[in-house]
Amino acid sequence: MAYKPSLRQKSQPLDMELDIRPVMNLMVVLIPLLIASAEWVKIGSIEINVPPSKDVGASGPNENQNQIIENELKLGLKIAITSDGFTIGNSQTLLSNEEGAGPTVPLKTDASYDYDVLKQKLIEIKKAITGKGFKDSDRAVLTASPGIEYQVIISVMDNLQTYTDDAGEQQLLFPQVNFGSIIQ
Amino acid sequence: MAFQPSKSKRHLEPEQGSLNMNSMMDMMTIILLFLLKSFSTEGALVTPSETLRLPESMQGEKPKKELSVSIAKQVILVNDVPVIDVATIDKNQMLIMPLADRLAEYARQEKQLEIDVGKEFTHQVNIQGDDKTAFEVLFKVMFTCSKSDFYKMRLLTIKKG
């Protein structure tokens, strides 16, 4: 049997405002602190692996090694950046453009680099070599004329390492990027 | 001529009102959340300046604090100490001698630390280049780094998107 609620204890509802000043004080202190330590620019880092050998940067001895081990399938993909555009090739051949001469991916009409076409070509190459047993199917050597700007090189590396396939997934293209000697 | 003060308003009670803090609290909470999201305990690794504007990139992991070699527009710095002017780099030589010397000194210190207190020598170096740096200079700096025992290089970029 439930008790009947007491009629005597009808106290007035307590009318009191919450004192939010301490919270405000806290906010006023916290906000400048967080502004000071906020990360306004996101910094990224791209890793480059250089073998810790004595022959770093010298392409001569490496090419000799390639000739010694001939039964290994090596692609040796090279991308050269010049002031005319990008040239894709390896030690045997250079890819030509539609006109049959000049860089593989020439500059766009407004004299800027054509990263989209470069990416298309690289995806074609990647698809063509996948499963053929190339030992260095993840590797590409990047080289450029002396005066090429750093931003261009980074943008090429952006387009070189990954791509988004038709299903919208991120796929690896040539994640291992090495730098080759300068074209003189 | 000034108006005569209103007699009826003189005996008005001062109005009792309290400031409504609710909306301000809402705003503060949102700002606080936003700032907490962009909070970083690492501190500023790089201070962008006019002479060192990092290139933009879509990818890249979070950088760690390591020895930094900066290629600004005019000068090359190691851990924020100027080493050599970009203009005075020898065109015919791959190795940048003053930079190599400075890096060798750092490598020696790191190796000594490894022996003394067991702090591992990571061989890592962060390269911060200005986006207009010529490939020639960048390549020489990278070559010098790899020759001076810092062969694990990371290029720092500004992430966009």
mmCIF file with all atom_site columns, N, CA, C and O in Angstrom, chain B residues 97-143:
data_model
loop_
_atom_site.group_PDB
_atom_site.id
_atom_site.type_symbol
_atom_site.label_atom_id
_atom_site.label_alt_id
_atom_site.label_comp_id
_atom_site.label_asym_id
_atom_site.label_entity_id
_atom_site.label_seq_id
_atom_site.pdbx_PDB_ins_code
_atom_site.Cartn_x
_atom_site.Cartn_y
_atom_site.Cartn_z
_atom_site.occupancy
_atom_site.B_iso_or_equiv
_atom_site.pdbx_formal_charge
_atom_site.auth_seq_id
_atom_site.auth_comp_id
_atom_site.auth_asym_id
_atom_site.auth_atom_id
_atom_site.pdbx_PDB_model_num
ATOM 1   N N  . MET B 1 97  ? 80.086 22.303 -48.703 1.00 0.00 ? 97  MET B N  1
ATOM 2   C CA . MET B 1 97  ? 81.063 22.051 -47.631 1.00 0.00 ? 97  MET B CA 1
ATOM 3   C C  . MET B 1 97  ? 80.663 22.620 -46.265 1.00 0.00 ? 97  MET B C  1
ATOM 4   O O  . MET B 1 97  ? 80.681 21.880 -45.272 1.00 0.00 ? 97  MET B O  1
ATOM 5   N N  . PRO B 1 98  ? 80.288 23.912 -46.148 1.00 0.00 ? 98  PRO B N  1
ATOM 6   C CA . PRO B 1 98  ? 79.952 24.423 -44.805 1.00 0.00 ? 98  PRO B CA 1
ATOM 7   C C  . PRO B 1 98  ? 78.793 23.664 -44.163 1.00 0.00 ? 98  PRO B C  1
ATOM 8   O O  . PRO B 1 98  ? 78.807 23.386 -42.956 1.00 0.00 ? 98  PRO B O  1
ATOM 9   N N  . LEU B 1 99  ? 77.818 23.285 -45.014 1.00 0.00 ? 99  LEU B N  1
ATOM 10  C CA . LEU B 1 99  ? 76.675 22.531 -44.511 1.00 0.00 ? 99  LEU B CA 1
ATOM 11  C C  . LEU B 1 99  ? 77.125 21.145 -44.053 1.00 0.00 ? 99  LEU B C  1
ATOM 12  O O  . LEU B 1 99  ? 76.713 20.665 -42.992 1.00 0.00 ? 99  LEU B O  1
ATOM 13  N N  . ALA B 1 100 ? 77.985 20.526 -44.837 1.00 0.00 ? 100 ALA B N  1
ATOM 14  C CA . ALA B 1 100 ? 78.485 19.190 -44.495 1.00 0.00 ? 100 ALA B CA 1
ATOM 15  C C  . ALA B 1 100 ? 79.227 19.232 -43.167 1.00 0.00 ? 100 ALA B C  1
ATOM 16  O O  . ALA B 1 100 ? 79.073 18.346 -42.322 1.00 0.00 ? 100 ALA B O  1
ATOM 17  N N  . ASP B 1 101 ? 80.040 20.280 -42.973 1.00 0.00 ? 101 ASP B N  1
ATOM 18  C CA . ASP B 1 101 ? 80.796 20.408 -41.721 1.00 0.00 ? 101 ASP B CA 1
ATOM 19  C C  . ASP B 1 101 ? 79.853 20.524 -40.528 1.00 0.00 ? 101 ASP B C  1
ATOM 20  O O  . ASP B 1 101 ? 80.025 19.862 -39.506 1.00 0.00 ? 101 ASP B O  1
ATOM 21  N N  . ARG B 1 102 ? 78.847 21.407 -40.690 1.00 0.00 ? 102 ARG B N  1
ATOM 22  C CA . ARG B 1 102 ? 77.914 21.633 -39.590 1.00 0.00 ? 102 ARG B CA 1
ATOM 23  C C  . ARG B 1 102 ? 77.150 20.349 -39.268 1.00 0.00 ? 102 ARG B C  1
ATOM 24  O O  . ARG B 1 102 ? 76.987 19.986 -38.101 1.00 0.00 ? 102 ARG B O  1
ATOM 25  N N  . LEU B 1 103 ? 76.718 19.643 -40.341 1.00 0.00 ? 103 LEU B N  1
ATOM 26  C CA . LEU B 1 103 ? 75.960 18.414 -40.121 1.00 0.00 ? 103 LEU B CA 1
ATOM 27  C C  . LEU B 1 103 ? 76.836 17.343 -39.479 1.00 0.00 ? 103 LEU B C  1
ATOM 28  O O  . LEU B 1 103 ? 76.372 16.589 -38.622 1.00 0.00 ? 103 LEU B O  1
ATOM 29  N N  . ALA B 1 104 ? 78.090 17.314 -39.906 1.00 0.00 ? 104 ALA B N  1
ATOM 30  C CA . ALA B 1 104 ? 79.012 16.330 -39.329 1.00 0.00 ? 104 ALA B CA 1
ATOM 31  C C  . ALA B 1 104 ? 79.175 16.578 -37.831 1.00 0.00 ? 104 ALA B C  1
ATOM 32  O O  . ALA B 1 104 ? 79.255 15.638 -37.036 1.00 0.00 ? 104 ALA B O  1
ATOM 33  N N  . GLU B 1 105 ? 79.187 17.877 -37.462 1.00 0.00 ? 105 GLU B N  1
ATOM 34  C CA . GLU B 1 105 ? 79.300 18.228 -36.052 1.00 0.00 ? 105 GLU B CA 1
ATOM 35  C C  . GLU B 1 105 ? 78.079 17.714 -35.271 1.00 0.00 ? 105 GLU B C  1
ATOM 36  O O  . GLU B 1 105 ? 78.223 17.119 -34.197 1.00 0.00 ? 105 GLU B O  1
ATOM 37  N N  . TYR B 1 106 ? 76.895 17.932 -35.852 1.00 0.00 ? 106 TYR B N  1
ATOM 38  C CA . TYR B 1 106 ? 75.670 17.449 -35.209 1.00 0.00 ? 106 TYR B CA 1
ATOM 39  C C  . TYR B 1 106 ? 75.686 15.926 -35.114 1.00 0.00 ? 106 TYR B C  1
ATOM 40  O O  . TYR B 1 106 ? 75.297 15.353 -34.097 1.00 0.00 ? 106 TYR B O  1
ATOM 41  N N  . ALA B 1 107 ? 76.147 15.272 -36.181 1.00 0.00 ? 107 ALA B N  1
ATOM 42  C CA . ALA B 1 107 ? 76.196 13.807 -36.198 1.00 0.00 ? 107 ALA B CA 1
ATOM 43  C C  . ALA B 1 107 ? 77.139 13.310 -35.107 1.00 0.00 ? 107 ALA B C  1
ATOM 44  O O  . ALA B 1 107 ? 76.847 12.327 -34.419 1.00 0.00 ? 107 ALA B O  1
ATOM 45  N N  . ARG B 1 108 ? 78.259 14.023 -34.954 1.00 0.00 ? 108 ARG B N  1
ATOM 46  C CA . ARG B 1 108 ? 79.227 13.631 -33.927 1.00 0.00 ? 108 ARG B CA 1
ATOM 47  C C  . ARG B 1 108 ? 78.612 13.780 -32.540 1.00 0.00 ? 108 ARG B C  1
ATOM 48  O O  . ARG B 1 108 ? 78.740 12.901 -31.687 1.00 0.00 ? 108 ARG B O  1
ATOM 49  N N  . GLN B 1 109 ? 77.906 14.885 -32.323 1.00 0.00 ? 109 GLN B N  1
ATOM 50  C CA . GLN B 1 109 ? 77.233 15.102 -31.029 1.00 0.00 ? 109 GLN B CA 1
ATOM 51  C C  . GLN B 1 109 ? 76.212 13.996 -30.756 1.00 0.00 ? 109 GLN B C  1
ATOM 52  O O  . GLN B 1 109 ? 76.133 13.466 -29.648 1.00 0.00 ? 109 GLN B O  1
ATOM 53  N N  . GLU B 1 110 ? 75.449 13.664 -31.809 1.00 0.00 ? 110 GLU B N  1
ATOM 54  C CA . GLU B 1 110 ? 74.408 12.645 -31.647 1.00 0.00 ? 110 GLU B CA 1
ATOM 55  C C  . GLU B 1 110 ? 75.031 11.293 -31.311 1.00 0.00 ? 110 GLU B C  1
ATOM 56  O O  . GLU B 1 110 ? 74.537 10.557 -30.467 1.00 0.00 ? 110 GLU B O  1
ATOM 57  N N  . LYS B 1 111 ? 76.140 10.995 -31.986 1.00 0.00 ? 111 LYS B N  1
ATOM 58  C CA . LYS B 1 111 ? 76.812 9.708  -31.738 1.00 0.00 ? 111 LYS B CA 1
ATOM 59  C C  . LYS B 1 111 ? 77.370 9.673  -30.320 1.00 0.00 ? 111 LYS B C  1
ATOM 60  O O  . LYS B 1 111 ? 77.315 8.648  -29.648 1.00 0.00 ? 111 LYS B O  1
ATOM 61  N N  . GLN B 1 112 ? 77.896 10.810 -29.877 1.00 0.00 ? 112 GLN B N  1
ATOM 62  C CA . GLN B 1 112 ? 78.428 10.899 -28.523 1.00 0.00 ? 112 GLN B CA 1
ATOM 63  C C  . GLN B 1 112 ? 77.300 10.689 -27.512 1.00 0.00 ? 112 GLN B C  1
ATOM 64  O O  . GLN B 1 112 ? 77.467 9.978  -26.523 1.00 0.00 ? 112 GLN B O  1
ATOM 65  N N  . LEU B 1 113 ? 76.139 11.283 -27.819 1.00 0.00 ? 113 LEU B N  1
ATOM 66  C CA . LEU B 1 113 ? 74.976 11.106 -26.942 1.00 0.00 ? 113 LEU B CA 1
ATOM 67  C C  . LEU B 1 113 ? 74.560 9.641  -26.897 1.00 0.00 ? 113 LEU B C  1
ATOM 68  O O  . LEU B 1 113 ? 74.164 9.134  -25.850 1.00 0.00 ? 113 LEU B O  1
ATOM 69  N N  . GLU B 1 114 ? 74.657 8.980  -28.032 1.00 0.00 ? 114 GLU B N  1
ATOM 70  C CA . GLU B 1 114 ? 74.286 7.568  -28.102 1.00 0.00 ? 114 GLU B CA 1
ATOM 71  C C  . GLU B 1 114 ? 75.193 6.744  -27.189 1.00 0.00 ? 114 GLU B C  1
ATOM 72  O O  . GLU B 1 114 ? 74.749 5.848  -26.477 1.00 0.00 ? 114 GLU B O  1
ATOM 73  N N  . ILE B 1 115 ? 76.472 7.087  -27.186 1.00 0.00 ? 115 ILE B N  1
ATOM 74  C CA . ILE B 1 115 ? 77.422 6.360  -26.335 1.00 0.00 ? 115 ILE B CA 1
ATOM 75  C C  . ILE B 1 115 ? 77.201 6.720  -24.862 1.00 0.00 ? 115 ILE B C  1
ATOM 76  O O  . ILE B 1 115 ? 77.139 5.859  -23.999 1.00 0.00 ? 115 ILE B O  1
ATOM 77  N N  . ASP B 1 116 ? 77.035 8.028  -24.597 1.00 0.00 ? 116 ASP B N  1
ATOM 78  C CA . ASP B 1 116 ? 76.980 8.492  -23.207 1.00 0.00 ? 116 ASP B CA 1
ATOM 79  C C  . ASP B 1 116 ? 75.673 8.116  -22.510 1.00 0.00 ? 116 ASP B C  1
ATOM 80  O O  . ASP B 1 116 ? 75.691 7.574  -21.410 1.00 0.00 ? 116 ASP B O  1
ATOM 81  N N  . VAL B 1 117 ? 74.563 8.464  -23.134 1.00 0.00 ? 117 VAL B N  1
ATOM 82  C CA . VAL B 1 117 ? 73.292 8.277  -22.422 1.00 0.00 ? 117 VAL B CA 1
ATOM 83  C C  . VAL B 1 117 ? 72.355 7.297  -23.130 1.00 0.00 ? 117 VAL B C  1
ATOM 84  O O  . VAL B 1 117 ? 71.232 7.085  -22.685 1.00 0.00 ? 117 VAL B O  1
ATOM 85  N N  . GLY B 1 118 ? 72.795 6.715  -24.222 1.00 0.00 ? 118 GLY B N  1
ATOM 86  C CA . GLY B 1 118 ? 71.971 5.714  -24.895 1.00 0.00 ? 118 GLY B CA 1
ATOM 87  C C  . GLY B 1 118 ? 70.820 6.284  -25.693 1.00 0.00 ? 118 GLY B C  1
ATOM 88  O O  . GLY B 1 118 ? 69.864 5.590  -25.994 1.00 0.00 ? 118 GLY B O  1
ATOM 89  N N  . LYS B 1 119 ? 70.896 7.575  -26.046 1.00 0.00 ? 119 LYS B N  1
ATOM 90  C CA . LYS B 1 119 ? 69.859 8.149  -26.906 1.00 0.00 ? 119 LYS B CA 1
ATOM 91  C C  . LYS B 1 119 ? 70.174 7.745  -28.343 1.00 0.00 ? 119 LYS B C  1
ATOM 92  O O  . LYS B 1 119 ? 71.257 8.006  -28.853 1.00 0.00 ? 119 LYS B O  1
ATOM 93  N N  . GLU B 1 120 ? 69.203 7.096  -28.953 1.00 0.00 ? 120 GLU B N  1
ATOM 94  C CA . GLU B 1 120 ? 69.467 6.513  -30.268 1.00 0.00 ? 120 GLU B CA 1
ATOM 95  C C  . GLU B 1 120 ? 69.675 7.593  -31.331 1.00 0.00 ? 120 GLU B C  1
ATOM 96  O O  . GLU B 1 120 ? 68.941 8.575  -31.377 1.00 0.00 ? 120 GLU B O  1
ATOM 97  N N  . PHE B 1 121 ? 70.641 7.395  -32.171 1.00 0.00 ? 121 PHE B N  1
ATOM 98  C CA . PHE B 1 121 ? 70.886 8.301  -33.294 1.00 0.00 ? 121 PHE B CA 1
ATOM 99  C C  . PHE B 1 121 ? 69.965 7.879  -34.430 1.00 0.00 ? 121 PHE B C  1
ATOM 100 O O  . PHE B 1 121 ? 70.112 6.814  -35.000 1.00 0.00 ? 121 PHE B O  1
ATOM 101 N N  . THR B 1 122 ? 68.973 8.724  -34.711 1.00 0.00 ? 122 THR B N  1
ATOM 102 C CA . THR B 1 122 ? 67.926 8.297  -35.640 1.00 0.00 ? 122 THR B CA 1
ATOM 103 C C  . THR B 1 122 ? 68.297 8.523  -37.107 1.00 0.00 ? 122 THR B C  1
ATOM 104 O O  . THR B 1 122 ? 67.616 8.017  -37.984 1.00 0.00 ? 122 THR B O  1
ATOM 105 N N  . HIS B 1 123 ? 69.315 9.277  -37.366 1.00 0.00 ? 123 HIS B N  1
ATOM 106 C CA . HIS B 1 123 ? 69.721 9.640  -38.733 1.00 0.00 ? 123 HIS B CA 1
ATOM 107 C C  . HIS B 1 123 ? 68.642 10.438 -39.451 1.00 0.00 ? 123 HIS B C  1
ATOM 108 O O  . HIS B 1 123 ? 68.630 10.487 -40.673 1.00 0.00 ? 123 HIS B O  1
ATOM 109 N N  . GLN B 1 124 ? 67.716 11.006 -38.703 1.00 0.00 ? 124 GLN B N  1
ATOM 110 C CA . GLN B 1 124 ? 66.610 11.685 -39.370 1.00 0.00 ? 124 GLN B CA 1
ATOM 111 C C  . GLN B 1 124 ? 66.838 13.181 -39.439 1.00 0.00 ? 124 GLN B C  1
ATOM 112 O O  . GLN B 1 124 ? 67.398 13.781 -38.526 1.00 0.00 ? 124 GLN B O  1
ATOM 113 N N  . VAL B 1 125 ? 66.381 13.739 -40.527 1.00 0.00 ? 125 VAL B N  1
ATOM 114 C CA . VAL B 1 125 ? 66.506 15.186 -40.697 1.00 0.00 ? 125 VAL B CA 1
ATOM 115 C C  . VAL B 1 125 ? 65.250 15.693 -41.412 1.00 0.00 ? 125 VAL B C  1
ATOM 116 O O  . VAL B 1 125 ? 64.713 15.020 -42.288 1.00 0.00 ? 125 VAL B O  1
ATOM 117 N N  . ASN B 1 126 ? 64.768 16.810 -40.967 1.00 0.00 ? 126 ASN B N  1
ATOM 118 C CA . ASN B 1 126 ? 63.628 17.455 -41.626 1.00 0.00 ? 126 ASN B CA 1
ATOM 119 C C  . ASN B 1 126 ? 64.153 18.547 -42.547 1.00 0.00 ? 126 ASN B C  1
ATOM 120 O O  . ASN B 1 126 ? 64.902 19.416 -42.097 1.00 0.00 ? 126 ASN B O  1
ATOM 121 N N  . ILE B 1 127 ? 63.770 18.448 -43.793 1.00 0.00 ? 127 ILE B N  1
ATOM 122 C CA . ILE B 1 127 ? 64.196 19.486 -44.737 1.00 0.00 ? 127 ILE B CA 1
ATOM 123 C C  . ILE B 1 127 ? 63.018 20.409 -45.005 1.00 0.00 ? 127 ILE B C  1
ATOM 124 O O  . ILE B 1 127 ? 61.961 19.968 -45.436 1.00 0.00 ? 127 ILE B O  1
ATOM 125 N N  . GLN B 1 128 ? 63.192 21.680 -44.699 1.00 0.00 ? 128 GLN B N  1
ATOM 126 C CA . GLN B 1 128 ? 62.153 22.670 -44.982 1.00 0.00 ? 128 GLN B CA 1
ATOM 127 C C  . GLN B 1 128 ? 62.673 23.547 -46.093 1.00 0.00 ? 128 GLN B C  1
ATOM 128 O O  . GLN B 1 128 ? 63.645 24.256 -45.913 1.00 0.00 ? 128 GLN B O  1
ATOM 129 N N  . GLY B 1 129 ? 62.029 23.433 -47.222 1.00 0.00 ? 129 GLY B N  1
ATOM 130 C CA . GLY B 1 129 ? 62.490 24.232 -48.350 1.00 0.00 ? 129 GLY B CA 1
ATOM 131 C C  . GLY B 1 129 ? 61.471 25.273 -48.733 1.00 0.00 ? 129 GLY B C  1
ATOM 132 O O  . GLY B 1 129 ? 60.270 25.046 -48.628 1.00 0.00 ? 129 GLY B O  1
ATOM 133 N N  . ASP B 1 130 ? 61.934 26.392 -49.167 1.00 0.00 ? 130 ASP B N  1
ATOM 134 C CA . ASP B 1 130 ? 61.028 27.391 -49.727 1.00 0.00 ? 130 ASP B CA 1
ATOM 135 C C  . ASP B 1 130 ? 60.480 26.854 -51.045 1.00 0.00 ? 130 ASP B C  1
ATOM 136 O O  . ASP B 1 130 ? 61.162 26.128 -51.758 1.00 0.00 ? 130 ASP B O  1
ATOM 137 N N  . ASP B 1 131 ? 59.237 27.197 -51.348 1.00 0.00 ? 131 ASP B N  1
ATOM 138 C CA . ASP B 1 131 ? 58.618 26.584 -52.534 1.00 0.00 ? 131 ASP B CA 1
ATOM 139 C C  . ASP B 1 131 ? 59.236 27.049 -53.850 1.00 0.00 ? 131 ASP B C  1
ATOM 140 O O  . ASP B 1 131 ? 58.984 26.469 -54.887 1.00 0.00 ? 131 ASP B O  1
ATOM 141 N N  . LYS B 1 132 ? 60.039 28.096 -53.810 1.00 0.00 ? 132 LYS B N  1
ATOM 142 C CA . LYS B 1 132 ? 60.683 28.561 -55.041 1.00 0.00 ? 132 LYS B CA 1
ATOM 143 C C  . LYS B 1 132 ? 62.130 28.054 -55.159 1.00 0.00 ? 132 LYS B C  1
ATOM 144 O O  . LYS B 1 132 ? 62.845 28.434 -56.083 1.00 0.00 ? 132 LYS B O  1
ATOM 145 N N  . THR B 1 133 ? 62.548 27.222 -54.205 1.00 0.00 ? 133 THR B N  1
ATOM 146 C CA . THR B 1 133 ? 63.914 26.713 -54.241 1.00 0.00 ? 133 THR B CA 1
ATOM 147 C C  . THR B 1 133 ? 64.152 25.929 -55.522 1.00 0.00 ? 133 THR B C  1
ATOM 148 O O  . THR B 1 133 ? 63.325 25.116 -55.929 1.00 0.00 ? 133 THR B O  1
ATOM 149 N N  . ALA B 1 134 ? 65.293 26.169 -56.142 1.00 0.00 ? 134 ALA B N  1
ATOM 150 C CA . ALA B 1 134 ? 65.624 25.426 -57.365 1.00 0.00 ? 134 ALA B CA 1
ATOM 151 C C  . ALA B 1 134 ? 65.989 23.987 -57.008 1.00 0.00 ? 134 ALA B C  1
ATOM 152 O O  . ALA B 1 134 ? 66.537 23.725 -55.936 1.00 0.00 ? 134 ALA B O  1
ATOM 153 N N  . PHE B 1 135 ? 65.666 23.075 -57.911 1.00 0.00 ? 135 PHE B N  1
ATOM 154 C CA . PHE B 1 135 ? 65.928 21.658 -57.675 1.00 0.00 ? 135 PHE B CA 1
ATOM 155 C C  . PHE B 1 135 ? 67.410 21.395 -57.432 1.00 0.00 ? 135 PHE B C  1
ATOM 156 O O  . PHE B 1 135 ? 67.772 20.558 -56.614 1.00 0.00 ? 135 PHE B O  1
ATOM 157 N N  . GLU B 1 136 ? 68.234 22.155 -58.135 1.00 0.00 ? 136 GLU B N  1
ATOM 158 C CA . GLU B 1 136 ? 69.678 22.007 -57.996 1.00 0.00 ? 136 GLU B CA 1
ATOM 159 C C  . GLU B 1 136 ? 70.115 22.157 -56.535 1.00 0.00 ? 136 GLU B C  1
ATOM 160 O O  . GLU B 1 136 ? 70.850 21.321 -55.998 1.00 0.00 ? 136 GLU B O  1
ATOM 161 N N  . VAL B 1 137 ? 69.617 23.223 -55.898 1.00 0.00 ? 137 VAL B N  1
ATOM 162 C CA . VAL B 1 137 ? 69.990 23.502 -54.505 1.00 0.00 ? 137 VAL B CA 1
ATOM 163 C C  . VAL B 1 137 ? 69.442 22.419 -53.589 1.00 0.00 ? 137 VAL B C  1
ATOM 164 O O  . VAL B 1 137 ? 70.145 21.890 -52.726 1.00 0.00 ? 137 VAL B O  1
ATOM 165 N N  . LEU B 1 138 ? 68.176 22.065 -53.817 1.00 0.00 ? 138 LEU B N  1
ATOM 166 C CA . LEU B 1 138 ? 67.537 21.041 -52.999 1.00 0.00 ? 138 LEU B CA 1
ATOM 167 C C  . LEU B 1 138 ? 68.302 19.728 -53.093 1.00 0.00 ? 138 LEU B C  1
ATOM 168 O O  . LEU B 1 138 ? 68.576 19.062 -52.093 1.00 0.00 ? 138 LEU B O  1
ATOM 169 N N  . PHE B 1 139 ? 68.666 19.378 -54.312 1.00 0.00 ? 139 PHE B N  1
ATOM 170 C CA . PHE B 1 139 ? 69.358 18.114 -54.543 1.00 0.00 ? 139 PHE B CA 1
ATOM 171 C C  . PHE B 1 139 ? 70.717 18.112 -53.855 1.00 0.00 ? 139 PHE B C  1
ATOM 172 O O  . PHE B 1 139 ? 71.115 17.129 -53.239 1.00 0.00 ? 139 PHE B O  1
ATOM 173 N N  . LYS B 1 140 ? 71.390 19.239 -53.923 1.00 0.00 ? 140 LYS B N  1
ATOM 174 C CA . LYS B 1 140 ? 72.705 19.324 -53.277 1.00 0.00 ? 140 LYS B CA 1
ATOM 175 C C  . LYS B 1 140 ? 72.574 19.215 -51.759 1.00 0.00 ? 140 LYS B C  1
ATOM 176 O O  . LYS B 1 140 ? 73.384 18.577 -51.109 1.00 0.00 ? 140 LYS B O  1
ATOM 177 N N  . VAL B 1 141 ? 71.533 19.856 -51.221 1.00 0.00 ? 141 VAL B N  1
ATOM 178 C CA . VAL B 1 141 ? 71.313 19.784 -49.770 1.00 0.00 ? 141 VAL B CA 1
ATOM 179 C C  . VAL B 1 141 ? 71.022 18.334 -49.375 1.00 0.00 ? 141 VAL B C  1
ATOM 180 O O  . VAL B 1 141 ? 71.567 17.823 -48.391 1.00 0.00 ? 141 VAL B O  1
ATOM 181 N N  . MET B 1 142 ? 70.187 17.669 -50.172 1.00 0.00 ? 142 MET B N  1
ATOM 182 C CA . MET B 1 142 ? 69.850 16.284 -49.854 1.00 0.00 ? 142 MET B CA 1
ATOM 183 C C  . MET B 1 142 ? 71.074 15.390 -49.968 1.00 0.00 ? 142 MET B C  1
ATOM 184 O O  . MET B 1 142 ? 71.284 14.497 -49.150 1.00 0.00 ? 142 MET B O  1
ATOM 185 N N  . PHE B 1 143 ? 71.870 15.657 -50.974 1.00 0.00 ? 143 PHE B N  1
ATOM 186 C CA . PHE B 1 143 ? 73.101 14.883 -51.168 1.00 0.00 ? 143 PHE B CA 1
ATOM 187 C C  . PHE B 1 143 ? 74.038 15.079 -49.974 1.00 0.00 ? 143 PHE B C  1
ATOM 188 O O  . PHE B 1 143 ? 74.581 14.114 -49.422 1.00 0.00 ? 143 PHE B O  1
#
